[in-house]
Coordinates of C-alpha atoms in Angstrom, one line a residue:
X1 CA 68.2 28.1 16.6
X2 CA 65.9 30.6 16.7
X3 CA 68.7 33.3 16.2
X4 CA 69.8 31.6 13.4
X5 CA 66.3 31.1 11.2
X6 CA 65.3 34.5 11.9
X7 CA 68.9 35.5 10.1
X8 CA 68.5 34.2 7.5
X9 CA 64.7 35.1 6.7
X10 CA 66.3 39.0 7.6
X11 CA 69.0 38.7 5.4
X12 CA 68.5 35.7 2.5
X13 CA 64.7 36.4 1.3
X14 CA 64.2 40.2 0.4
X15 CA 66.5 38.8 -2.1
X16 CA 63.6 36.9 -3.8
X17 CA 61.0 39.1 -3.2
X18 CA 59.2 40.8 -6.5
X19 CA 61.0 38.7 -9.1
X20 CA 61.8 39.9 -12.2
X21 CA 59.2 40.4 -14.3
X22 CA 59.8 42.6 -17.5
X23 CA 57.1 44.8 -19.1
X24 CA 55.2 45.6 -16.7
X25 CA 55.6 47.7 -13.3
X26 CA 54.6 47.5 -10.1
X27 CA 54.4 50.6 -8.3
X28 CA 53.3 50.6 -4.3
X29 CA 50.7 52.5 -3.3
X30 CA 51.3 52.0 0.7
X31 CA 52.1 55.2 1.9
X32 CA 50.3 58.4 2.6
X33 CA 46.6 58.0 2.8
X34 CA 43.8 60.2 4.1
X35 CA 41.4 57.6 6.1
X36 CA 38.6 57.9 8.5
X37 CA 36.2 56.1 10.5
X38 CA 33.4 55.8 10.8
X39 CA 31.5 57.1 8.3
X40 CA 28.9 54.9 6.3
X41 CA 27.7 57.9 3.7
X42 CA 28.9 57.8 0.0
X43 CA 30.3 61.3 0.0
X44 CA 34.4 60.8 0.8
X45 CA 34.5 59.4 -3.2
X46 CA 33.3 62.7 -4.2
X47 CA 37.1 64.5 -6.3
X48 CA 35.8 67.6 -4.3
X49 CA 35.5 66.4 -0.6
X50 CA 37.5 67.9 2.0
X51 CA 39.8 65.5 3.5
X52 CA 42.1 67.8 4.7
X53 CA 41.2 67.1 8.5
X54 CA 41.6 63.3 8.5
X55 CA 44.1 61.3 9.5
X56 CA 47.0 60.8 7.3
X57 CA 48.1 56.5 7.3
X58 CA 50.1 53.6 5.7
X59 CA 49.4 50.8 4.8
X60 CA 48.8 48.0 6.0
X61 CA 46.5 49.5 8.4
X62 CA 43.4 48.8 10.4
X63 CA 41.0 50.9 13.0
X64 CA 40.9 47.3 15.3
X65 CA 44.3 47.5 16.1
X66 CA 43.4 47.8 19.9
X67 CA 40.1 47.3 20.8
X68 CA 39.8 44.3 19.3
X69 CA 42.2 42.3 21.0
X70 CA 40.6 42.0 24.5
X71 CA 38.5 38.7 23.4
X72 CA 35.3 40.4 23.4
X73 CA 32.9 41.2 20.6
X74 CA 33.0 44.7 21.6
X75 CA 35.2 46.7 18.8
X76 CA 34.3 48.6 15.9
X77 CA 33.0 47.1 13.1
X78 CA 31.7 49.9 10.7
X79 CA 32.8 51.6 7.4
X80 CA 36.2 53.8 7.2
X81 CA 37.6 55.5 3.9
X82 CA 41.2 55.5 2.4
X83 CA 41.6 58.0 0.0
X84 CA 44.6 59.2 -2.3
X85 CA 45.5 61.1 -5.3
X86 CA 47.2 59.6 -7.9
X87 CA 49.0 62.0 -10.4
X88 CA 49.3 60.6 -13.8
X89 CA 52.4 60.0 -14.9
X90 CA 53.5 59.1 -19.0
X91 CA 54.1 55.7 -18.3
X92 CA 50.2 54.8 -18.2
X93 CA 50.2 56.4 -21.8
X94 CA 49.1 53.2 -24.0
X95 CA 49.3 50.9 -21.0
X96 CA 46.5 48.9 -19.1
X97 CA 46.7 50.2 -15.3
X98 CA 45.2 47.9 -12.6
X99 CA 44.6 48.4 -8.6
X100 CA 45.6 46.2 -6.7
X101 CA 44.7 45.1 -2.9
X102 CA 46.3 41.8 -1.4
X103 CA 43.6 42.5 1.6
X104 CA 41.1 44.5 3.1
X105 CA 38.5 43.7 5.5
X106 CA 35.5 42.6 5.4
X107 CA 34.6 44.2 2.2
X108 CA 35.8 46.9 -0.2
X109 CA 34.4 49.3 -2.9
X110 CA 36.8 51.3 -5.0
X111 CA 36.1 54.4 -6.6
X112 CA 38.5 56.3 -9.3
X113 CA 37.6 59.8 -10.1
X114 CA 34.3 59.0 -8.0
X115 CA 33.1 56.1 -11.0
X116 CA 33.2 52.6 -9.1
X117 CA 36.0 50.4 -10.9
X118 CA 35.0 47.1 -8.4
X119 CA 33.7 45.7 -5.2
X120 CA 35.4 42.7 -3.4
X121 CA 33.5 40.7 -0.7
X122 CA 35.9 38.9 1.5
X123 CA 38.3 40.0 3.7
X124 CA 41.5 37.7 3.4
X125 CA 41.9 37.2 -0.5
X126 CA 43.7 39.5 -2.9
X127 CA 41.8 41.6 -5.4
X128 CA 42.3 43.5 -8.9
X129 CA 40.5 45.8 -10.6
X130 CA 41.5 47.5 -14.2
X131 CA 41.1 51.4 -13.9
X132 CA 42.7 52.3 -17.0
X133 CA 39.5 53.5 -18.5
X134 CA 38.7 55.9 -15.5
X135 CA 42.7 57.4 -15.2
X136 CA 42.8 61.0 -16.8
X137 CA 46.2 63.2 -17.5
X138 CA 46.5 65.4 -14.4
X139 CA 45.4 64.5 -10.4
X140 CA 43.5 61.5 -10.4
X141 CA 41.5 60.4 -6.9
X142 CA 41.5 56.7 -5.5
X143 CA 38.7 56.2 -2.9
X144 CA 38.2 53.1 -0.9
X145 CA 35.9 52.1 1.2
X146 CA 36.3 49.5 3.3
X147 CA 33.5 48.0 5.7
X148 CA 33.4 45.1 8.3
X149 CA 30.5 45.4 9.9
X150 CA 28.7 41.8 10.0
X151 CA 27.2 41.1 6.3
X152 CA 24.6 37.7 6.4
X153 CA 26.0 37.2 3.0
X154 CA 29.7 37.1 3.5
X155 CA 31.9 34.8 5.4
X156 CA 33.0 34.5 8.2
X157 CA 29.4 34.7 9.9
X158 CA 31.2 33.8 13.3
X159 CA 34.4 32.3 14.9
X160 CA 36.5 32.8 17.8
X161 CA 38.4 35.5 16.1
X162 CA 38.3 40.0 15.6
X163 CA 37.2 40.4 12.0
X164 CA 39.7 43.4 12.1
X165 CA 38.6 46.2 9.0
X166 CA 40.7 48.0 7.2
X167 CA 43.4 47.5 3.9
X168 CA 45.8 45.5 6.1
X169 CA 48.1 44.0 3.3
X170 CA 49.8 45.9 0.5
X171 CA 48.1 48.0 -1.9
X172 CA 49.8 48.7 -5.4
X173 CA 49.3 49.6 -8.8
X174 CA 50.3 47.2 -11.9
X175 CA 51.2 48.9 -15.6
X176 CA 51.1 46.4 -17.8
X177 CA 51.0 46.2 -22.2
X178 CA 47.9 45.8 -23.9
X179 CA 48.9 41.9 -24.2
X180 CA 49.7 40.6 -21.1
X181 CA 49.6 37.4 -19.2
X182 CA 46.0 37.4 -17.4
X183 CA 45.6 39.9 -14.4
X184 CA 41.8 39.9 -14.6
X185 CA 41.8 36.6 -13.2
X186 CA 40.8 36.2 -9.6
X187 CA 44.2 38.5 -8.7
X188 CA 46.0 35.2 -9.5
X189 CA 49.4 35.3 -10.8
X190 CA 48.0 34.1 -14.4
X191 CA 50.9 31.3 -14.1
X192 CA 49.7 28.4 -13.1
X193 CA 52.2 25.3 -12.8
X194 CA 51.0 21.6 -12.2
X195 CA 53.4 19.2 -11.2
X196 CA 52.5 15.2 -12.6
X197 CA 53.4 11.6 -12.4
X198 CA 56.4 12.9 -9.9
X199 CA 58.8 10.5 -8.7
X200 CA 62.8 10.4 -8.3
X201 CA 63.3 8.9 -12.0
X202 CA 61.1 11.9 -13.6
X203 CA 58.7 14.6 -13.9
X204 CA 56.0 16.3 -15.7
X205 CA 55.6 19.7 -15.7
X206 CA 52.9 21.8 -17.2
X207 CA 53.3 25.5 -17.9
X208 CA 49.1 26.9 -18.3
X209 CA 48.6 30.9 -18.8
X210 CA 46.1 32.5 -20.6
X211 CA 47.6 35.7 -22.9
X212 CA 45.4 38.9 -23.0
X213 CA 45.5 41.1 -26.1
X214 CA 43.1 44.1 -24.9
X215 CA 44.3 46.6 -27.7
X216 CA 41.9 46.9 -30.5
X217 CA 43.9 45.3 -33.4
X218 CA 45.3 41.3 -33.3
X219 CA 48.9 40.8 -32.1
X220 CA 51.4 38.6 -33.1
X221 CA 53.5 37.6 -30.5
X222 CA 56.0 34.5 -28.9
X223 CA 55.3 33.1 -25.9
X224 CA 58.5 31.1 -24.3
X225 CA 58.4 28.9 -20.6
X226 CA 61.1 28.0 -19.2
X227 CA 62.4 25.7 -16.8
X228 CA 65.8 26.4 -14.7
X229 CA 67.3 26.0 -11.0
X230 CA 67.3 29.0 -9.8
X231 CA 71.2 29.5 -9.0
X232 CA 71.0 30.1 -12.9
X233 CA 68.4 33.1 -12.3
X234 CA 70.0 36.2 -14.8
X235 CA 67.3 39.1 -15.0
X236 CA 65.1 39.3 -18.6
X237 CA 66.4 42.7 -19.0
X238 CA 70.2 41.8 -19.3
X239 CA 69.4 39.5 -22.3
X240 CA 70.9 41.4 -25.7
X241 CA 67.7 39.6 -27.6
X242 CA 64.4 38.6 -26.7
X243 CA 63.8 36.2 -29.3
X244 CA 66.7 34.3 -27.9
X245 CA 67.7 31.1 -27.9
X246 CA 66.9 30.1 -24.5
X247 CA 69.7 26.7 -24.5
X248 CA 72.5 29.7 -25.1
X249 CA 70.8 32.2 -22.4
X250 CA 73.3 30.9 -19.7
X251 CA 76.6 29.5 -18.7
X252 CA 78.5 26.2 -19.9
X253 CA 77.1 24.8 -16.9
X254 CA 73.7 24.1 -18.5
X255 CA 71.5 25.0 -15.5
X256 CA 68.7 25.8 -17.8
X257 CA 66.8 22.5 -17.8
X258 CA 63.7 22.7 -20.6
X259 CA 62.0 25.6 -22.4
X260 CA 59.0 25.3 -24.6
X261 CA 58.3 28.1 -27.1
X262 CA 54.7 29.0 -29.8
X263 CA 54.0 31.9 -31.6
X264 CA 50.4 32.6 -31.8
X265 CA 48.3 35.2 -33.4
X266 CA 45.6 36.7 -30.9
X267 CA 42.6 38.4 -32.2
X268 CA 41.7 41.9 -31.1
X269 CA 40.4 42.2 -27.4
X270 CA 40.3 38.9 -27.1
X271 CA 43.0 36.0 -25.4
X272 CA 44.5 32.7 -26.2
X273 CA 45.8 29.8 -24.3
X274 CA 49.6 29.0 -23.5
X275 CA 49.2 25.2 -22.2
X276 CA 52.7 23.0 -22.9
X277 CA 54.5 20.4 -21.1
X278 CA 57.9 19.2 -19.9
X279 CA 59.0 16.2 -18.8
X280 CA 62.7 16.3 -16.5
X281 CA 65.0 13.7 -15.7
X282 CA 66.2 12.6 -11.9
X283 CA 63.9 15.7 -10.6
X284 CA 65.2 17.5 -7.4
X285 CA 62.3 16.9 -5.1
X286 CA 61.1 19.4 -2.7
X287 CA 61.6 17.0 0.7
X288 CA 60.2 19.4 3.4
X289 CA 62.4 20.5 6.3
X290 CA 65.2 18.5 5.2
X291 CA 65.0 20.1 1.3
X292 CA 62.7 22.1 0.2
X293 CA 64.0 22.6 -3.5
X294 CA 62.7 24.5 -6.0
X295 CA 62.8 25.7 -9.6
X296 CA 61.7 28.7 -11.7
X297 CA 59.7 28.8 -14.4
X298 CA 59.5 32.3 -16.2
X299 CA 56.8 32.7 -18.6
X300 CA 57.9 35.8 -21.5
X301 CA 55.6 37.2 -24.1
X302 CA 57.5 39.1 -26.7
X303 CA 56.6 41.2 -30.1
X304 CA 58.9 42.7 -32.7
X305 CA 61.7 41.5 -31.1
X306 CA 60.7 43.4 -27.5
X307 CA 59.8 41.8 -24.4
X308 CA 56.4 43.2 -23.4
X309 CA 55.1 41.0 -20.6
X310 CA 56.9 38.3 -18.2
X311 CA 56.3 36.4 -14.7
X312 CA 58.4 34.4 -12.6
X313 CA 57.3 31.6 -10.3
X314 CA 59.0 28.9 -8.3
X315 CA 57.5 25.4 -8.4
X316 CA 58.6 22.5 -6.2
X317 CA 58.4 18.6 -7.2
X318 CA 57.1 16.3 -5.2
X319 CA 54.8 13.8 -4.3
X320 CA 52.6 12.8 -1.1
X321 CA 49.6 10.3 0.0
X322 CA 47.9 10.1 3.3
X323 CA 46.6 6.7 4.3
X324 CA 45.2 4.9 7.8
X325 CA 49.6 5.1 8.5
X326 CA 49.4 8.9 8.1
X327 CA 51.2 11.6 5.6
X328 CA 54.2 10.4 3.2
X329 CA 56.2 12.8 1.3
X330 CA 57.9 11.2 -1.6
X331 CA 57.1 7.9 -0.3
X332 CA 58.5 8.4 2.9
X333 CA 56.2 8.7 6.4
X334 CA 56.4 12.0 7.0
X335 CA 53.9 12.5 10.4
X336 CA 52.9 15.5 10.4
X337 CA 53.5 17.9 13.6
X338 CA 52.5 22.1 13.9
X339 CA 50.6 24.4 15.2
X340 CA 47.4 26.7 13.8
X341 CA 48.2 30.1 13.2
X342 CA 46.5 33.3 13.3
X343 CA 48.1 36.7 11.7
X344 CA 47.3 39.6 14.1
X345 CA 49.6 41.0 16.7
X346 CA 49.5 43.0 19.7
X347 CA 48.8 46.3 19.1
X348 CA 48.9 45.8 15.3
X349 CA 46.1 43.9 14.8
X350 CA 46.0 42.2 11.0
X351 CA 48.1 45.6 9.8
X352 CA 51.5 43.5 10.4
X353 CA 54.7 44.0 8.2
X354 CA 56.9 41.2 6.9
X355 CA 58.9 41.6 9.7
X356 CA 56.2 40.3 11.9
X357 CA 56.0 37.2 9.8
X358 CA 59.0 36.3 9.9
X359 CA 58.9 36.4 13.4
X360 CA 55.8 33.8 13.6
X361 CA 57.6 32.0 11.7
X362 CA 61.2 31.9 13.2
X363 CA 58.8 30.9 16.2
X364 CA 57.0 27.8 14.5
X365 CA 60.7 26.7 12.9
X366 CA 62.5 26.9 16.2
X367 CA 59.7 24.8 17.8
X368 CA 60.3 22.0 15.7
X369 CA 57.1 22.0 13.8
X370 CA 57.0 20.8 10.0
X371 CA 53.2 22.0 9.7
X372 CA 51.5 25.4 9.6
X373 CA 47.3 25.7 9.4
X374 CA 46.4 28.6 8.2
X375 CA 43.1 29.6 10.4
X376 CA 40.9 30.0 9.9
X377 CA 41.1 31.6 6.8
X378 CA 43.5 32.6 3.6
X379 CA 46.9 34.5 4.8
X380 CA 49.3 36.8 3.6
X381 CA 51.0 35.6 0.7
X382 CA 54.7 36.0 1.9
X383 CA 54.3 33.5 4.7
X384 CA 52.8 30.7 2.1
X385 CA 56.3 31.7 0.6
X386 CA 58.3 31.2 3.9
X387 CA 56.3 27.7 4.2
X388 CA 57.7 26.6 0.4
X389 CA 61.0 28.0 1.0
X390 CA 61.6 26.7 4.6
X391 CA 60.1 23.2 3.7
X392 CA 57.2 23.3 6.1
X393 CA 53.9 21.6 5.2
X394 CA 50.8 24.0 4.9
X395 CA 47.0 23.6 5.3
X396 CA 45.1 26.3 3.6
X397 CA 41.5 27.7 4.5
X398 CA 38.6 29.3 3.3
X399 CA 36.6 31.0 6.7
X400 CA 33.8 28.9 6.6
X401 CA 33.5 29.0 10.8
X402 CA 31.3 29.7 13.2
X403 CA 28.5 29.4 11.4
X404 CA 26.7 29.2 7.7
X405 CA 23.7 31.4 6.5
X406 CA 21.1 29.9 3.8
X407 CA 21.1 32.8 1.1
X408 CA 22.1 31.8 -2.2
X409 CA 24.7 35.3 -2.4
X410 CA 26.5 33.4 0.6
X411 CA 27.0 30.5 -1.1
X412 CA 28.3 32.0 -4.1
X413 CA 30.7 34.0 -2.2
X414 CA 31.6 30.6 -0.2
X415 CA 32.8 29.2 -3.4
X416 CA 34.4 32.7 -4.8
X417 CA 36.5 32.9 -2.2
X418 CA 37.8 29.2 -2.5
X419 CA 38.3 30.2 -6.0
X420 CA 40.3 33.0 -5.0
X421 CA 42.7 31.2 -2.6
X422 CA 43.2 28.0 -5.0
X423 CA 43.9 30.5 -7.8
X424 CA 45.9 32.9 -5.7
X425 CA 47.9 30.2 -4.3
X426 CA 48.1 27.1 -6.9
X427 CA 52.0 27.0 -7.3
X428 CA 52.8 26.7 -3.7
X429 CA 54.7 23.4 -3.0
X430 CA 53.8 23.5 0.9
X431 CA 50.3 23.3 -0.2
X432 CA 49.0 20.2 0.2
X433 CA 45.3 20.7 1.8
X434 CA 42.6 22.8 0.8
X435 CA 40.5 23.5 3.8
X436 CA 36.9 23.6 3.4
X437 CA 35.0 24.4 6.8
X438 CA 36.1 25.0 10.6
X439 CA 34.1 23.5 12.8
X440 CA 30.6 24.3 11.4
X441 CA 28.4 23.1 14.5
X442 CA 25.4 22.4 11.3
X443 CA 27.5 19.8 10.1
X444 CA 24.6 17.4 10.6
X445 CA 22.1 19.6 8.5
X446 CA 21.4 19.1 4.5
X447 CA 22.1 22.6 3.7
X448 CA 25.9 22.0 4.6
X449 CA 25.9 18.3 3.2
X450 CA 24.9 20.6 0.1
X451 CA 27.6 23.1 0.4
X452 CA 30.9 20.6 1.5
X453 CA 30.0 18.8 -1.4
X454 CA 29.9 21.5 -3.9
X455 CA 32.7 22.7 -2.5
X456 CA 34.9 19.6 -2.7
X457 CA 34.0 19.4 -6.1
X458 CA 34.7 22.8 -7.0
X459 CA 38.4 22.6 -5.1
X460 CA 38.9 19.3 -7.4
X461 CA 38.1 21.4 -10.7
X462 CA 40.1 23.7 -9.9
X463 CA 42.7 21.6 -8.3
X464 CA 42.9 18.0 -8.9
X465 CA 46.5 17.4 -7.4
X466 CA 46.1 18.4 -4.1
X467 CA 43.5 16.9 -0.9
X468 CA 40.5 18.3 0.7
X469 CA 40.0 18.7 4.4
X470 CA 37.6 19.6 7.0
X471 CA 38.3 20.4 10.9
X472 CA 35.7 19.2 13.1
X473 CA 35.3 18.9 17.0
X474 CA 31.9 17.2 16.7
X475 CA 31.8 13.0 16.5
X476 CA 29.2 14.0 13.9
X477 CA 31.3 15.7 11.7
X478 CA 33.5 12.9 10.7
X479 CA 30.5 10.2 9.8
X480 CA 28.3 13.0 8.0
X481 CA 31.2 13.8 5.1
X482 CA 34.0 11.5 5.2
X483 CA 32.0 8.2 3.3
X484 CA 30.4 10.9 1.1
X485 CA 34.0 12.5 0.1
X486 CA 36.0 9.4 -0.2
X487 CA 38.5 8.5 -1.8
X488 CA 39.4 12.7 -1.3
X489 CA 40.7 13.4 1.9
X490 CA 38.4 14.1 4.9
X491 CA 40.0 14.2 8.3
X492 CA 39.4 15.4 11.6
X493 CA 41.7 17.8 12.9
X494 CA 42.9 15.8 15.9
X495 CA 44.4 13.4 13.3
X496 CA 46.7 15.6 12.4
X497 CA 48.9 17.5 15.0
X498 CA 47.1 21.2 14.9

């Protein structure tokens, strides 16, 4: 069996990965960076510093690959640079150019031509920052420095885990038009796909994105969403016309489902909203294990008869409770059964390839298991996408563990980062907790009766389809939230099987 899954990941999904999106360009920025470490000064972002004698790295990469596996507390934790030049090139000409990080621990700073262009606290969420404004025509100098050394005001303030530095997950750059589906928000997709009143007669599907125009003039343009199985995926850039029809896009056999289309008018440097719905007959439901179906949904912006900005995303239907019985999945008891998961490897640390995840994975399938947490904190994006394509059910974390500090910048980086992974992760199908604290041993305290309870409502603003959870190992734990949070989920971890 294990053989077999590990096949198929190997071979079936590269497929998949980076779906078509037309109009804008992704461009990876993994190899050949200058880094060192330790050195806590400022002067590495200087266009003139000699960097000629550090080491030359890929990315993903981290400085803890080996000492911080031994258990101890004993590794690094201090500041190390990345640097790169960046030569211009014609296609930023007219263009909005952002950087983007899908990880770096525990904190980052960037720096383009030595101006800073964004810092990101957190470790394990992506970030994006526009640098089109600091960009000039020639050699152009990306600094980063990245720091995880213990910060009061950033989580995780403890744990049984390395907080591993270093950009450990892929590093790119995204050219995109002046209008644009949103990338300044929360390094989210800007798709965002809700799935309501699911059941095996029907479905509702709403299609949310909010459209940029960031040039200095309004734009007339056509926003289209579309709904098809995905055995009917033909790429954007084939299509003779962009202001198609979409119902005469494909073949006789009609597996386009719905498409919803507006044109809208959007004032200079300013945005509007793309918010429709469609409802679908005899849905195929995403039924774990034993069928984890999905759709795509492309969102295309076009103007003058030229596509200028698209996304793809997969969304699965379906439909689950948990009551005193345990979990259902569209209506059937479904009991749940995995394992937690960490991401770091032998000798690797957190700077571990696809290859490595699928892997873990292959593991976790061959085992049996139809669950994966995710601790204790937000993981790489891919292996949310093994969980929805593979059918396994996923719990989802923020690293609230080991501990909470009282300053008011913690708390609002707390909630940032929940932001972050809801936003980052909203169209995921295996989703179906959002994980609030690990094992907090101030449960019984009002500071973090405070904080769960902001938390949970901030999860269910941003999210009102899917449950909150807590893991707790204290008897405490489970009387101090679960009456307050009721009727939204609150369970002890050994309820379920992690």
């Amino acid at each position: 069996m294990k053989k077999q899954i590990l096949f198929i990941i190997g071979i079936i999904l590269p497929l998949f990965v980076g779906a078509s999106e037309v109009g804008r360009q992704v461009i990876n920025l993994n190899d050949n960076w200058k880094f060192f470490c330790p050195d806590t000064s400022n002067i590495p972002k200087s266009i003139n510093f000699d960097d000629s004698a550090w080491e030359t790295i890929n990315i993903p990469h981290t400085w803890n690959n080996k000492d911080a596996q031994d258990g101890g507390d004993n590794y690094l934790r201090s500041v190390g640079w990345y640097r790169k030049h960046l030569h211009w090139s014609d296609a930023y000409e007219g263009k909005r150019v952002y950087l983007e990080c899908l990880g770096a621990c525990l904190m980052a700073v960037c720096f383009v031509n030595e101006d800073t262009v964004g810092i990101h606290k957190g470790g394990y969420t992506a970030f994006r920052f526009d640098i089109t404004s600091k960009l000039k025509k020639g050699d152009n100098l990306i600094a980063i420095k990245v720091d995880n050394r213990k910060n009061q005001d950033i989580i995780p303030l403890g744990g049984d885990f390395s907080v591993m530095g270093g950009i450990y997950r892929n590093i790119s750059l995204v050219v995109a038009d002046p209008v644009h589906i949103d990338l300044s928000d929360y390094a989210s997709s800007g798709l965002y796909l809700t799935t309501r009143h699911v059941s095996e007669r029907k479905a509702d599907l709403e299609i949310r994105a909010k459209i940029v125009n960031d040039s200095f003039e309004p734009k007339t343009v056509s926003l289209c969403g579309i709904l098809k199985h995905p055995n009917s995926f033909q790429a954007i850039a084939e299509i003779p016309n962009p202001l198609f029809d979409p119902n005469t896009m494909y073949s006789t056999k009609h597996k386009l489902l719905k498409s919803v289309r507006k044109t809208v008018t959007i004032p200079a440097n300013s945005s509007v909203e793309f918010k429709e719905t469609i409802t679908i007959s005899n849905p195929h439901l995403w039924n774990g294990k034993a069928d984890p179906y999905r759709y795509l949904v492309e969102l295309i912006v076009s103007a003058n008869g030229k596509i200028i900005d698209s996304i793809s995303q997969h969304v699965g239907f379906r439909y689950y409770e948990v009551t005193k019985d345990g979990f259902f999945l569209n209506g059937k008891l479904y009991p749940l059964r995995g394992v937690n998961r960490h991401q770091d490897w032998y000798n690797m640390g957190y700077a571990i390839t696809q290859n490595e995840h699928n892997i873990d994975f292959g593991i976790i399938y061959d085992v049996g298991a139809n669950a994966i947490r995710f601790a204790h904190y937000p993981h790489d994006p891919y292996i949310y996408d093994l969980c929805d394509r593979y059918g396994l059910i996923a719990w989802a974390e923020i690293p609230v563990v080991g501990g909470l500090g009282t300053s008011a910048e913690l708390k609002e980086g707390v909630k940032i980062q929940l932001r972050e992974l809801i936003r980052q992760q909203y169209n995921r199908p295996s989703i179906c907790f959002w994980s609030l604290q690990n094992e907090v041993r101030e449960q019984e305290t009002a500071q973090m009766k405070v904080l769960m309870k902001d938390l949970n409502n901030l999860a269910h603003i941003e999210d009102p389809t899917r449950l909150t959870v807590q893991a707790s190992n204290h008897a405490v734990g489970f009387g101090c939230f679960c009456l307050e949070l009721v009727p939204r989920l609150v369970y002890r971890r050994s309820q379920f099987c992690f």
